[in-house]
mmCIF file of C-alpha atoms and ligand atoms in Angstrom:
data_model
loop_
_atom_site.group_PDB
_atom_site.id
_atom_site.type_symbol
_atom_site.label_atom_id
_atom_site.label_comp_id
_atom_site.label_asym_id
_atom_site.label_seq_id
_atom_site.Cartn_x
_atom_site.Cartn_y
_atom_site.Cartn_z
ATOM 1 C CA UNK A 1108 0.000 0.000 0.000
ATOM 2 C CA UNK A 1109 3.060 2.042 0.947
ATOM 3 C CA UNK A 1110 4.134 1.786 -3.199
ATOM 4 C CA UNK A 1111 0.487 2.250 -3.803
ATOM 5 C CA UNK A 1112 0.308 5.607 -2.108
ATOM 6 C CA UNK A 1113 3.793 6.944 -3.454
ATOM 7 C CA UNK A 1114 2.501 5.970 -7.039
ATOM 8 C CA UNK A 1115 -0.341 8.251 -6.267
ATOM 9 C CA UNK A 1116 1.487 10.800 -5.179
ATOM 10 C CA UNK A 1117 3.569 10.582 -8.324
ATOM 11 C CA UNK A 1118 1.218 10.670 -10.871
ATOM 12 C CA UNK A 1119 -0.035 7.184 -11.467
ATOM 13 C CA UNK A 1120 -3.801 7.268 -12.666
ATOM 14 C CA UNK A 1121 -3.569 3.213 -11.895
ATOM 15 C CA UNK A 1122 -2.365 4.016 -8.006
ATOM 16 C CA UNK A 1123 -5.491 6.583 -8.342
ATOM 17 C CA UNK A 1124 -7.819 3.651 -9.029
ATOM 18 C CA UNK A 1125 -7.187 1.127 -6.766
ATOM 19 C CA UNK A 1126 -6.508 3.710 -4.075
ATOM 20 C CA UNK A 1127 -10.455 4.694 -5.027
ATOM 21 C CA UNK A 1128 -11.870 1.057 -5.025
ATOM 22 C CA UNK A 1129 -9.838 0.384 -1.601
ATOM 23 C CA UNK A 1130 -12.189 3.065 -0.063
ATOM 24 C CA UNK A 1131 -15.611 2.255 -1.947
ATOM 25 C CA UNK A 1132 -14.976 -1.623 -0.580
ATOM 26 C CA UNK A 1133 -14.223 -0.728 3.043
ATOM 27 C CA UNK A 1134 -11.517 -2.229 3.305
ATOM 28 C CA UNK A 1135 -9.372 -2.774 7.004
ATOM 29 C CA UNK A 1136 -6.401 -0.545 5.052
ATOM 30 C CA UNK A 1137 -8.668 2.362 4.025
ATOM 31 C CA UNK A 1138 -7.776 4.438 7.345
ATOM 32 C CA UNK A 1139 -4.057 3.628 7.155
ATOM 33 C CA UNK A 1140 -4.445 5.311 3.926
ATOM 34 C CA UNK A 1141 -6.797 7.865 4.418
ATOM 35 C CA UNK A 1142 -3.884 8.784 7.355
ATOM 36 C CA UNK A 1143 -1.016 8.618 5.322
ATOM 37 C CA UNK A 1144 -2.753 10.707 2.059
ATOM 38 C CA UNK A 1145 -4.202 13.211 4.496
ATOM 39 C CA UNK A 1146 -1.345 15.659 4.237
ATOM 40 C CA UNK A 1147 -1.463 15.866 0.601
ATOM 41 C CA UNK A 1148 -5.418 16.679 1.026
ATOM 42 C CA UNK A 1149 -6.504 20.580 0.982
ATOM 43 C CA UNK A 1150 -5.774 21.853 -2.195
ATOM 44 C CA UNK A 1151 -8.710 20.666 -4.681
ATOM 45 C CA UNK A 1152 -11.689 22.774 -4.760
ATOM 46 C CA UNK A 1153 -14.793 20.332 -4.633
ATOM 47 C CA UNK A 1154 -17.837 21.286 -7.531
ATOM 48 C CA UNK A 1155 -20.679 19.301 -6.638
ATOM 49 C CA UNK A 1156 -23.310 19.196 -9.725
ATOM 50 C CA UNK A 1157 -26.511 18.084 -9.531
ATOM 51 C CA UNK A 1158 -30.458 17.776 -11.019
ATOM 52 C CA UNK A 1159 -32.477 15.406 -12.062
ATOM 53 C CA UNK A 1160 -32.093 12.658 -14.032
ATOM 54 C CA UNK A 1161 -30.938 13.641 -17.748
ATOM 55 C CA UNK A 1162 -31.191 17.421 -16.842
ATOM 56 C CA UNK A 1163 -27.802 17.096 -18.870
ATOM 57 C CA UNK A 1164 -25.278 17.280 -15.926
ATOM 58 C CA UNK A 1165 -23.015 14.552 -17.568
ATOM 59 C CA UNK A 1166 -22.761 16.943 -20.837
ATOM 60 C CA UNK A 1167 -22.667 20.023 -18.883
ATOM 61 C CA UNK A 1168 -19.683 18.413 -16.893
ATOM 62 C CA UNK A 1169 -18.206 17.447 -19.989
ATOM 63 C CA UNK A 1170 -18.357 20.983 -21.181
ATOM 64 C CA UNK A 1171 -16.852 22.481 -18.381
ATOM 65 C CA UNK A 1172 -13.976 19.869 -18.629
ATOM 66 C CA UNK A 1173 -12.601 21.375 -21.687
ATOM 67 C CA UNK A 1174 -13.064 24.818 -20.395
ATOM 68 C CA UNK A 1175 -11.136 24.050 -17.720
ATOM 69 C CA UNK A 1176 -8.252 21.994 -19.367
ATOM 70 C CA UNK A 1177 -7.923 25.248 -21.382
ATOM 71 C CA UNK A 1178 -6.964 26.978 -18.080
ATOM 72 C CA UNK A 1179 -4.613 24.203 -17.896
ATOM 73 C CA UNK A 1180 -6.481 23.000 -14.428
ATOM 74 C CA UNK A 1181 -5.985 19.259 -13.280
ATOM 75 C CA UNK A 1182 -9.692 17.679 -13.632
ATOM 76 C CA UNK A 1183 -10.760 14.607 -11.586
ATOM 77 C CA UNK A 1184 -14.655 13.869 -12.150
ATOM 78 C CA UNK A 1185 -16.464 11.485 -9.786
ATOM 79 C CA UNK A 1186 -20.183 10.409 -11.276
ATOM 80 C CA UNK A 1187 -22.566 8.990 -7.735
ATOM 81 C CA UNK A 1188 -25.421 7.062 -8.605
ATOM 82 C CA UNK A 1189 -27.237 6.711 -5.927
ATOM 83 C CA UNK A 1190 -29.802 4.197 -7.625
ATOM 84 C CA UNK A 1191 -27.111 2.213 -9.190
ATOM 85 C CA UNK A 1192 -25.386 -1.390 -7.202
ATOM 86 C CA UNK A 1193 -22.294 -0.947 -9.854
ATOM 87 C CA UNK A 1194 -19.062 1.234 -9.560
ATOM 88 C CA UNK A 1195 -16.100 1.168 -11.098
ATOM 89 C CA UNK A 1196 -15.917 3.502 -14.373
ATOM 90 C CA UNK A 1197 -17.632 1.638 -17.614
ATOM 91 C CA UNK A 1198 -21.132 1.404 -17.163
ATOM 92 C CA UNK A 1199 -23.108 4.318 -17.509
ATOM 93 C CA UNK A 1200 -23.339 5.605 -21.471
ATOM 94 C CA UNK A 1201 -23.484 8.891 -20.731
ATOM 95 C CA UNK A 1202 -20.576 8.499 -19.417
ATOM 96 C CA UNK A 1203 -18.824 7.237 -22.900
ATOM 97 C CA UNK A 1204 -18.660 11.304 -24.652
ATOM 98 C CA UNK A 1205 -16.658 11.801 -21.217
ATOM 99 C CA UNK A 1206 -14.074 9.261 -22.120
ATOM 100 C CA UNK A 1207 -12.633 10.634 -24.708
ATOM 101 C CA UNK A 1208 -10.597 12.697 -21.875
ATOM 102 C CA UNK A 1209 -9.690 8.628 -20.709
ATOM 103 C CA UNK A 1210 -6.632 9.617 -22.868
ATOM 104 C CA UNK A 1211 -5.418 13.243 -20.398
ATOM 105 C CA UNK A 1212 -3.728 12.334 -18.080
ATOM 106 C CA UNK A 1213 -4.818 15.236 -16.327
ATOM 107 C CA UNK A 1214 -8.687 14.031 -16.287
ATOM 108 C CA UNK A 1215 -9.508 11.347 -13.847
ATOM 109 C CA UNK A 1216 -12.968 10.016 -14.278
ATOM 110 C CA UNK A 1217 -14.476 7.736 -11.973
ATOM 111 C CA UNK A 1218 -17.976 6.514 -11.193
ATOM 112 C CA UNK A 1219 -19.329 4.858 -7.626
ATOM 113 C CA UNK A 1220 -22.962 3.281 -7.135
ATOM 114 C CA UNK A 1221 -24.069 2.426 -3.931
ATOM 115 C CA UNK A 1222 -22.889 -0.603 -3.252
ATOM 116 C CA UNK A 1223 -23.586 -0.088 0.907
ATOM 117 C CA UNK A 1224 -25.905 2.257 2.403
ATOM 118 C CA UNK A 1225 -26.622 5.355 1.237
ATOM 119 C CA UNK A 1226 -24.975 7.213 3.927
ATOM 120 C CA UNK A 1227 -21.633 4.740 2.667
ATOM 121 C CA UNK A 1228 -21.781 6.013 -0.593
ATOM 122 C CA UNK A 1229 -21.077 10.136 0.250
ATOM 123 C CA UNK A 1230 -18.699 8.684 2.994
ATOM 124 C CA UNK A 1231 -16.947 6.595 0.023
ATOM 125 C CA UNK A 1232 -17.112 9.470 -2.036
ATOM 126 C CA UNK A 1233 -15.844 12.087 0.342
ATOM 127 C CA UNK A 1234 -12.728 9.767 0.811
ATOM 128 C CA UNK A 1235 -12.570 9.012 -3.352
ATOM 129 C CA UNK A 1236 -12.442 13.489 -3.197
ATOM 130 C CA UNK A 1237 -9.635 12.845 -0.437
ATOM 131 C CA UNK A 1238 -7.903 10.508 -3.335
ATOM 132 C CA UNK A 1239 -8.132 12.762 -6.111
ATOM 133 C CA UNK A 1240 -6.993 15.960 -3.818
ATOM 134 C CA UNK A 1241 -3.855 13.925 -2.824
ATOM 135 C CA UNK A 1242 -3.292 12.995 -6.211
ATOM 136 C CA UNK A 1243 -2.842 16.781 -7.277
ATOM 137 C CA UNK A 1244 -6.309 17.627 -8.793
ATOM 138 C CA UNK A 1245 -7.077 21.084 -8.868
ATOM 139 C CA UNK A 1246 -10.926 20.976 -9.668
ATOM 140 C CA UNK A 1247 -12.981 17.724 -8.671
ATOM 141 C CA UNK A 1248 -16.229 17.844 -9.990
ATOM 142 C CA UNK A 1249 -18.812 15.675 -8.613
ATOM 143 C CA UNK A 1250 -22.267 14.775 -10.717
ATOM 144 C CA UNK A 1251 -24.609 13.414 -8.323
ATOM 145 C CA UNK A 1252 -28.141 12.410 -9.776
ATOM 146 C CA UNK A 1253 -31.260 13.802 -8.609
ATOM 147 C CA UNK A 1254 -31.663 16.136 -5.579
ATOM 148 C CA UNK A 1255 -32.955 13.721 -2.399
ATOM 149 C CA UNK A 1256 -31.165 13.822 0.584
ATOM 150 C CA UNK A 1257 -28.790 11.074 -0.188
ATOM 151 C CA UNK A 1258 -27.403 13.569 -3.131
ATOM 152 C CA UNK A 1259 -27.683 16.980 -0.343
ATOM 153 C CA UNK A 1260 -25.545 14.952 1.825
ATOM 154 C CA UNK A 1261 -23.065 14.165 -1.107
ATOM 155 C CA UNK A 1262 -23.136 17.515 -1.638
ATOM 156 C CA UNK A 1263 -21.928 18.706 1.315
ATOM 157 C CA UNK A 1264 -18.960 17.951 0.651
ATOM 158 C CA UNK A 1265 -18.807 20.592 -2.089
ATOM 159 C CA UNK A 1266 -17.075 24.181 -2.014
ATOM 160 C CA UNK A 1267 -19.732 25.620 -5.078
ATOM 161 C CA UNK A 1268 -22.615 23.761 -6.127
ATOM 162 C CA UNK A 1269 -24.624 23.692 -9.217
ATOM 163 C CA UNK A 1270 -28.424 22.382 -9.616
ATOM 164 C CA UNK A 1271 -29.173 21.480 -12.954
ATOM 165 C CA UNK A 1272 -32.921 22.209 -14.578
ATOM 166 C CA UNK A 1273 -34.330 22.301 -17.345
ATOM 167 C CA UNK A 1274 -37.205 24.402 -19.186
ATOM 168 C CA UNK A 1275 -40.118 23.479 -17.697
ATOM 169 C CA UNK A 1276 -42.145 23.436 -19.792
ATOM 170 C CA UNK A 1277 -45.390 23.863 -19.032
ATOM 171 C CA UNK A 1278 -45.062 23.437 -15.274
ATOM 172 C CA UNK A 1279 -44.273 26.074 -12.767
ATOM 173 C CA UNK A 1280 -40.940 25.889 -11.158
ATOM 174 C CA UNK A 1281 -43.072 26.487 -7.958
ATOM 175 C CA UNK A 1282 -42.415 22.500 -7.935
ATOM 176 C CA UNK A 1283 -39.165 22.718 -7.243
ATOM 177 C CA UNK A 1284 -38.657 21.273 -3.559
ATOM 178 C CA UNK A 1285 -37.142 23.758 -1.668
ATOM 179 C CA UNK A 1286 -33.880 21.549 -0.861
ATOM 180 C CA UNK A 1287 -32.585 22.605 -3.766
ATOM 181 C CA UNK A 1288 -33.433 26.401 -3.507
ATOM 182 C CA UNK A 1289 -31.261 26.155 -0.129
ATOM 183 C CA UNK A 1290 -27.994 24.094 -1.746
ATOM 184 C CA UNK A 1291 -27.376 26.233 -5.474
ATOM 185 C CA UNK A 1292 -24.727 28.393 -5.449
ATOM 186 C CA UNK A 1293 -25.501 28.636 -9.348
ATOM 187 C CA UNK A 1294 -28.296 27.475 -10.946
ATOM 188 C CA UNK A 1295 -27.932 26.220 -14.672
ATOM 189 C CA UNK A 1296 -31.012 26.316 -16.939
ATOM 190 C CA UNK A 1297 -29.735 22.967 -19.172
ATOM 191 C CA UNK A 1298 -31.597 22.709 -22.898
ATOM 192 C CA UNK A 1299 -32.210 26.233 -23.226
ATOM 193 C CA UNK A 1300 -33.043 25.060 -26.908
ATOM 194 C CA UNK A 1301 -35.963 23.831 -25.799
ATOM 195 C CA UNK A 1302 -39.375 26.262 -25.201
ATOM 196 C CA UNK A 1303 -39.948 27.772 -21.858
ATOM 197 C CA UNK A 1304 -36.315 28.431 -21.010
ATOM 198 C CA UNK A 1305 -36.612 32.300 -20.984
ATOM 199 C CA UNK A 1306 -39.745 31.728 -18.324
ATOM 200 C CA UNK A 1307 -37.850 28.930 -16.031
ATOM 201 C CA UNK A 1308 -35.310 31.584 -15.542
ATOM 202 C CA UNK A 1309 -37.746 34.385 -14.477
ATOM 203 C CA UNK A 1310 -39.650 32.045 -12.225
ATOM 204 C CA UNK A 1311 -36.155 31.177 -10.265
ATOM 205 C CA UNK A 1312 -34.657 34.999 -10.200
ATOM 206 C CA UNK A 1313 -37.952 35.859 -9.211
ATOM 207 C CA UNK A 1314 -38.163 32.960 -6.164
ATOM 208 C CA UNK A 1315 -34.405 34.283 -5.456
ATOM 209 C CA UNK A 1316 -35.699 37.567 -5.197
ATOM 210 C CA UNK A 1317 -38.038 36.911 -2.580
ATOM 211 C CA UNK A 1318 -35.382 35.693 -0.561
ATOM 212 C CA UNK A 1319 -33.579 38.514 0.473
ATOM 213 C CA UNK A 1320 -30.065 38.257 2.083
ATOM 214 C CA UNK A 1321 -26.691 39.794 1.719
ATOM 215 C CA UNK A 1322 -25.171 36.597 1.237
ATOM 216 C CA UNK A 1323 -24.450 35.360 -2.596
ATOM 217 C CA UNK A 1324 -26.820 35.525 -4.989
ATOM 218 C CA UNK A 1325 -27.190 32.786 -7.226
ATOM 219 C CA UNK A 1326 -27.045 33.469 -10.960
ATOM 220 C CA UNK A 1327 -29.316 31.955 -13.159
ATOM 221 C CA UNK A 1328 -27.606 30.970 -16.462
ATOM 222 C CA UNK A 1329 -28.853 28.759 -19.673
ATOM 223 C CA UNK A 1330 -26.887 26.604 -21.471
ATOM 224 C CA UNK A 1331 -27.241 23.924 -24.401
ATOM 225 C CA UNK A 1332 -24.707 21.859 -23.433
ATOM 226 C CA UNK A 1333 -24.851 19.743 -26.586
ATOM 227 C CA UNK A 1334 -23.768 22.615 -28.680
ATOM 228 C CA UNK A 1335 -21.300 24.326 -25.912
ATOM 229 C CA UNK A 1336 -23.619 26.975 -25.811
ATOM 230 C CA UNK A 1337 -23.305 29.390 -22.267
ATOM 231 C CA UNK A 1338 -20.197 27.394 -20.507
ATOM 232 C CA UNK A 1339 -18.027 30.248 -20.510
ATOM 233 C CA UNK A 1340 -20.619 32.054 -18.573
ATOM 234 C CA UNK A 1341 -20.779 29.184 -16.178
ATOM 235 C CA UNK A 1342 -17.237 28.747 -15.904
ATOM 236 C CA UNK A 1343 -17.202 32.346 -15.480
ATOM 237 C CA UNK A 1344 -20.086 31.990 -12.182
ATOM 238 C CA UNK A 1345 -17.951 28.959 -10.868
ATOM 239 C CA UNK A 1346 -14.928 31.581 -10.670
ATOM 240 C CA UNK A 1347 -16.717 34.420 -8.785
ATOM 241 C CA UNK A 1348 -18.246 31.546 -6.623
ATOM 242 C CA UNK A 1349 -14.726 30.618 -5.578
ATOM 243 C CA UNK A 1350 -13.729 33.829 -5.146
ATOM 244 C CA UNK A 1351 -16.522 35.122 -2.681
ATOM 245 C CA UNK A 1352 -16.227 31.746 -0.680
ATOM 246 C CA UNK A 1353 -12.561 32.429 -0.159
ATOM 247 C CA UNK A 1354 -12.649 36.002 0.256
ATOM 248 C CA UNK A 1355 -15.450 35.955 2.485
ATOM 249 C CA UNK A 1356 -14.123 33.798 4.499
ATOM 250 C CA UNK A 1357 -17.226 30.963 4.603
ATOM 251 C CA UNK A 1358 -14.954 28.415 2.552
ATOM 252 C CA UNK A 1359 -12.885 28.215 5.536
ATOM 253 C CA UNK A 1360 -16.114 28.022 7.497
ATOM 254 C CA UNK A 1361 -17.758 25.217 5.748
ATOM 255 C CA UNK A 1362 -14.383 23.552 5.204
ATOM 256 C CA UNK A 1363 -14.035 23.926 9.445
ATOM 257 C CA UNK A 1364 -17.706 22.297 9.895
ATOM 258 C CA UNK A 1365 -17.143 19.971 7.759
ATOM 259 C CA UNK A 1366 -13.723 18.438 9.493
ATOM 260 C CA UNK A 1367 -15.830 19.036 12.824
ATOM 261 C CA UNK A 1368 -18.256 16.700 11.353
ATOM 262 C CA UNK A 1369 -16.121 14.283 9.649
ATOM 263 C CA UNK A 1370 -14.194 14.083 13.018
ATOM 264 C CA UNK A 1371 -17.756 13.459 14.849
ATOM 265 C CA UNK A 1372 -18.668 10.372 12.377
ATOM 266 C CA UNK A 1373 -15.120 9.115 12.889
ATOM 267 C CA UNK A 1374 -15.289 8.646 16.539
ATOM 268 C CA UNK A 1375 -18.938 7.333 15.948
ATOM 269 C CA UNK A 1376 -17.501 4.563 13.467
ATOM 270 C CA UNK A 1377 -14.959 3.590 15.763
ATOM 271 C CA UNK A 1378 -16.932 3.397 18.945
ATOM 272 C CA UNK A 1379 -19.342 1.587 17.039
ATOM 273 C CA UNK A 1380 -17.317 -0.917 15.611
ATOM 274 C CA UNK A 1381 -15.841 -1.627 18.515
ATOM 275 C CA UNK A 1382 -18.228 -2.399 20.576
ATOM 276 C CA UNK A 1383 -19.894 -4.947 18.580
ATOM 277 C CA UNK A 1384 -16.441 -6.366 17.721
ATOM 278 C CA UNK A 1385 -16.566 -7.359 21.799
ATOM 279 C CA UNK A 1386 -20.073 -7.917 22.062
ATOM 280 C CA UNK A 1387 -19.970 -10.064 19.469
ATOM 281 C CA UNK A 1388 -16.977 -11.895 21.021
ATOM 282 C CA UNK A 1389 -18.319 -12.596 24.160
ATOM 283 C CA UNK A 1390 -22.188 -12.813 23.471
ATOM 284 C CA UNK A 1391 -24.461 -15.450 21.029
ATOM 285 C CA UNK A 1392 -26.743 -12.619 20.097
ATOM 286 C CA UNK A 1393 -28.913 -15.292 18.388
ATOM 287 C CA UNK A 1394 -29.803 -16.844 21.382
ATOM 288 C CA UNK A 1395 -30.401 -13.449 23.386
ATOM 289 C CA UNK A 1396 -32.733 -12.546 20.698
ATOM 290 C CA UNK A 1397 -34.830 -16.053 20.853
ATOM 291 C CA UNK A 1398 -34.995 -15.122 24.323
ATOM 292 C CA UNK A 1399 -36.300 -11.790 23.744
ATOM 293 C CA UNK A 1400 -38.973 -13.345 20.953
ATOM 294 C CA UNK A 1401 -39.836 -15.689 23.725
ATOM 295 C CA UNK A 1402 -40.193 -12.844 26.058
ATOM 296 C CA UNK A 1403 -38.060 -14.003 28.671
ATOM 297 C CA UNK A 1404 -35.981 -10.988 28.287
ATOM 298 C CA UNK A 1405 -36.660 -7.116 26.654
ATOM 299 C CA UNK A 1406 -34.378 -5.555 24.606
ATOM 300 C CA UNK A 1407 -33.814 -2.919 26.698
ATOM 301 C CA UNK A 1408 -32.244 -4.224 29.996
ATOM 302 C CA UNK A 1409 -30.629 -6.872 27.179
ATOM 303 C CA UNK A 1410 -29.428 -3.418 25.437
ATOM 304 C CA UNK A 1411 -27.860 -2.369 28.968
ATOM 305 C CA UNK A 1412 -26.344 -5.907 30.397
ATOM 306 C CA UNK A 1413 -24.306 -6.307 26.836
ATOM 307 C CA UNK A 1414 -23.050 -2.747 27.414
ATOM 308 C CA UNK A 1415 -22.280 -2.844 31.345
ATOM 309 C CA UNK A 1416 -20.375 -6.385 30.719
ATOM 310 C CA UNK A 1417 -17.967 -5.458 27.848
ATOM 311 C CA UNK A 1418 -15.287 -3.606 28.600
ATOM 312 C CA UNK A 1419 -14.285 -0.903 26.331
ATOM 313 C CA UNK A 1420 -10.372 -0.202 25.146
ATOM 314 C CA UNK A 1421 -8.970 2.487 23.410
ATOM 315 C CA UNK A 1422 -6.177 1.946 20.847
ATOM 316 C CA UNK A 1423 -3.467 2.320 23.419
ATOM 317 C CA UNK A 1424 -5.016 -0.484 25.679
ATOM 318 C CA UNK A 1425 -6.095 1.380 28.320
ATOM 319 C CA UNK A 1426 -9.398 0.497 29.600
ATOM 320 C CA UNK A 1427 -12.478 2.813 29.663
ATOM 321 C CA UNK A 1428 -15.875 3.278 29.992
HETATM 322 N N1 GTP B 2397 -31.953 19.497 -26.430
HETATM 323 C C1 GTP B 2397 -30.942 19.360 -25.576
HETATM 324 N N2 GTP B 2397 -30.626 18.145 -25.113
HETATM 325 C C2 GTP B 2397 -29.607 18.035 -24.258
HETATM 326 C C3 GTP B 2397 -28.870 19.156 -23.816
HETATM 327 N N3 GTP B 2397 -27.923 18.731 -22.941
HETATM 328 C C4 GTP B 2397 -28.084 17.401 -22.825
HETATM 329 N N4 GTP B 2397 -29.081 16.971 -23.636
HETATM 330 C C5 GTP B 2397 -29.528 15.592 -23.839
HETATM 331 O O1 GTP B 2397 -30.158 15.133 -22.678
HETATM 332 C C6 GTP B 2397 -29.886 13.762 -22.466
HETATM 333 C C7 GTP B 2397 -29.322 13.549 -21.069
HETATM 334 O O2 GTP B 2397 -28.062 14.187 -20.962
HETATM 335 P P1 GTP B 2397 -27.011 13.793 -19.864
HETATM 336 O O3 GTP B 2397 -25.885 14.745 -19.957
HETATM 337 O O4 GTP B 2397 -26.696 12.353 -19.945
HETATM 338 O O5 GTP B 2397 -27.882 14.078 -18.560
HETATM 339 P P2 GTP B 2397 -27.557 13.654 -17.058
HETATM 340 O O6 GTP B 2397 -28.231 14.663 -16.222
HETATM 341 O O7 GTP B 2397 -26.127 13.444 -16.867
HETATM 342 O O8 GTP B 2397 -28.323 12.282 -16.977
HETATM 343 P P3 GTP B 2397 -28.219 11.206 -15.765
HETATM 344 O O9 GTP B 2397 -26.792 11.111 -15.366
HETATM 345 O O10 GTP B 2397 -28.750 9.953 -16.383
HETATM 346 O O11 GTP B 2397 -29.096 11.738 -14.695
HETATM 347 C C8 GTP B 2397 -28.923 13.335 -23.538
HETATM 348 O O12 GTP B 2397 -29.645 12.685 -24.544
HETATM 349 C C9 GTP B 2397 -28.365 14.637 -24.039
HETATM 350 O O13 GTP B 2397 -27.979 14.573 -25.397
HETATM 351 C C10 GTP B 2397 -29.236 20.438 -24.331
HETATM 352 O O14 GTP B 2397 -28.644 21.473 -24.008
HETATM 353 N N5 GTP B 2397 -30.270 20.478 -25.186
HETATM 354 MG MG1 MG B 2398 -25.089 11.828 -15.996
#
């Protein structure tokens, strides 16, 4: 792992891909090598992207890729699917125009499914972002599909996010669930060849309107990405974006909660797993719980027993509550 991690450090897309798939498997080594990348981590600037399905994220993404390999910016590109079991790079089409940057090797592009829980898959992916920053990307952008909570907590980990639409139509954009009003930094108003476009975008400056604050205010910008149409603009947005959070001050902010919450699930995680790791040891929960559906015992004094009866060591072997 040792050669796996210098590889990284040095370049090596292939280092970059196991390192990823090390993570997304939870494997016993991940936090030996989350440790030992972790002072290579802090550069990248995180883009989270986001929308409903085919709002045209993947071409939008692919858009902003060449923009930003003509600022000569290192691109890594991490598609979630939170409704998708597979992982691993090949399998979603829209995915295939994006491949023709397979051959940069200053584009990484990865995708992750679920695999696990949902709450495993933005864990996996904020350590995949902890990959790519170590490996020297300057921009990771992250597509996430649809806007649910799975894909708000995914995008938590981003510096500047972008929600997706598209023309609606007919329909108001009153239908918009407010989750998303609350997580755009930018909104982008995808197939703005299509009718309605030149409403959609009224509707939203007018909703952003109503919201008054002295904080940023969210552009509202069309694009076509199949024609390349409006990217500059958006590129453009992305760059203030960056600018206000660091200026500002709130990237360090968000960046702060975010370790402060990262640290919180860590201790969580370990607790947890250790704790079962004796209980299970020690106990035959199988026959505890027969005794339970028997009701000869509750769960709850059961609960307490397991917990009073284990005892509890910390990594140096000292013994605690
Ligand atoms: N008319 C029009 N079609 C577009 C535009 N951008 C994307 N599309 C089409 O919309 C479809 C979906 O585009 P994708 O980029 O795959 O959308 P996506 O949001 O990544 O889709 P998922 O990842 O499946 O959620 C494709 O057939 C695109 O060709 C656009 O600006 N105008
Ligand atoms: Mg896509």
């Amino acid at each position: 792992m040792q050669q796996l991690v210098e590889d990284l450090l040095n370049g090596s897309k292939r280092a970059a891909a196991r390192l990823i798939s090390l993570v997304e498997n939870d494997d016993l080594q991940k936090i030996e090598l989350l440790k030992e990348i972790f002072p290579h981590t802090g550069r990248a600037y995180v883009v989270g992207v986001t929308g409903a399905p085919g709002s045209g994220k993947s071409s939008l993404v692919d858009c902003l890729l060449q923009q930003m390999r003509a600022d000569d910016l290192k691109i890594g590109v991490i598609g979630v699917d939170p409704t998708s079991p597979f992982s691993g790079g090949a399998i979603l089409g829209d995915r295939i125009r994006m491949q023709e940057h397979a051959l940069d090797q200053d584009v990484f592009i990865r995708s992750m499914g679920t695999r696990g829980s949902l709450g495993g898959l933005a864990r996996a992916t904020r350590e995949a972002i902890q990959v790519l920053d170590a490996f020297g990307k300057d921009i990771i952008l992250i597509e996430t599909v649809g806007v649910g909570q799975s894909e708000v907590d995914i995008v938590r980990t981003a510096d500047s996010t972008m929600v997706v639409l598209t023309p609606a139509g007919g329909d108001s954009v009153q239908t918009i669930k407010a989750g998303i009003m609350e997580i755009a930094d930018i909104f982008v108003i995808n197939k703005a060849d299509l009718p309605g476009s030149e409403k959609t975008i009224t509707e939203i400056n007018m909703m952003l309107d109503m919201k008054k604050s002295d904080k940023w205010r969210p552009p509202v910008l069309p694009t076509i990405s199949v024609r390349s149409e409006g990217i500059a603009e958006v590129w453009g947005a992305l760059k203030e974006h960056r600018s206000y959070m660091e200026k500002s001050g709130y990237l360090m902010e968000i960046r702060r909660q975010r370790v402060s919450r990262e640290l919180t699930e860590q201790v969580e995680y370990l607790v947890k797993s250790r704790i079962w790791e004796r209980v299970k040891e020690r106990f035959k929960l199988d026959s505890l719980v027969e005794k339970i559906v028997l009701r000869q015992k509750d769960p709850y004094s059961t609960a307490n027993e397991l917990l009073e009866q284990i005892k509890f060591y910390g990594e140096n072997g000292k013994e605690g509550d």
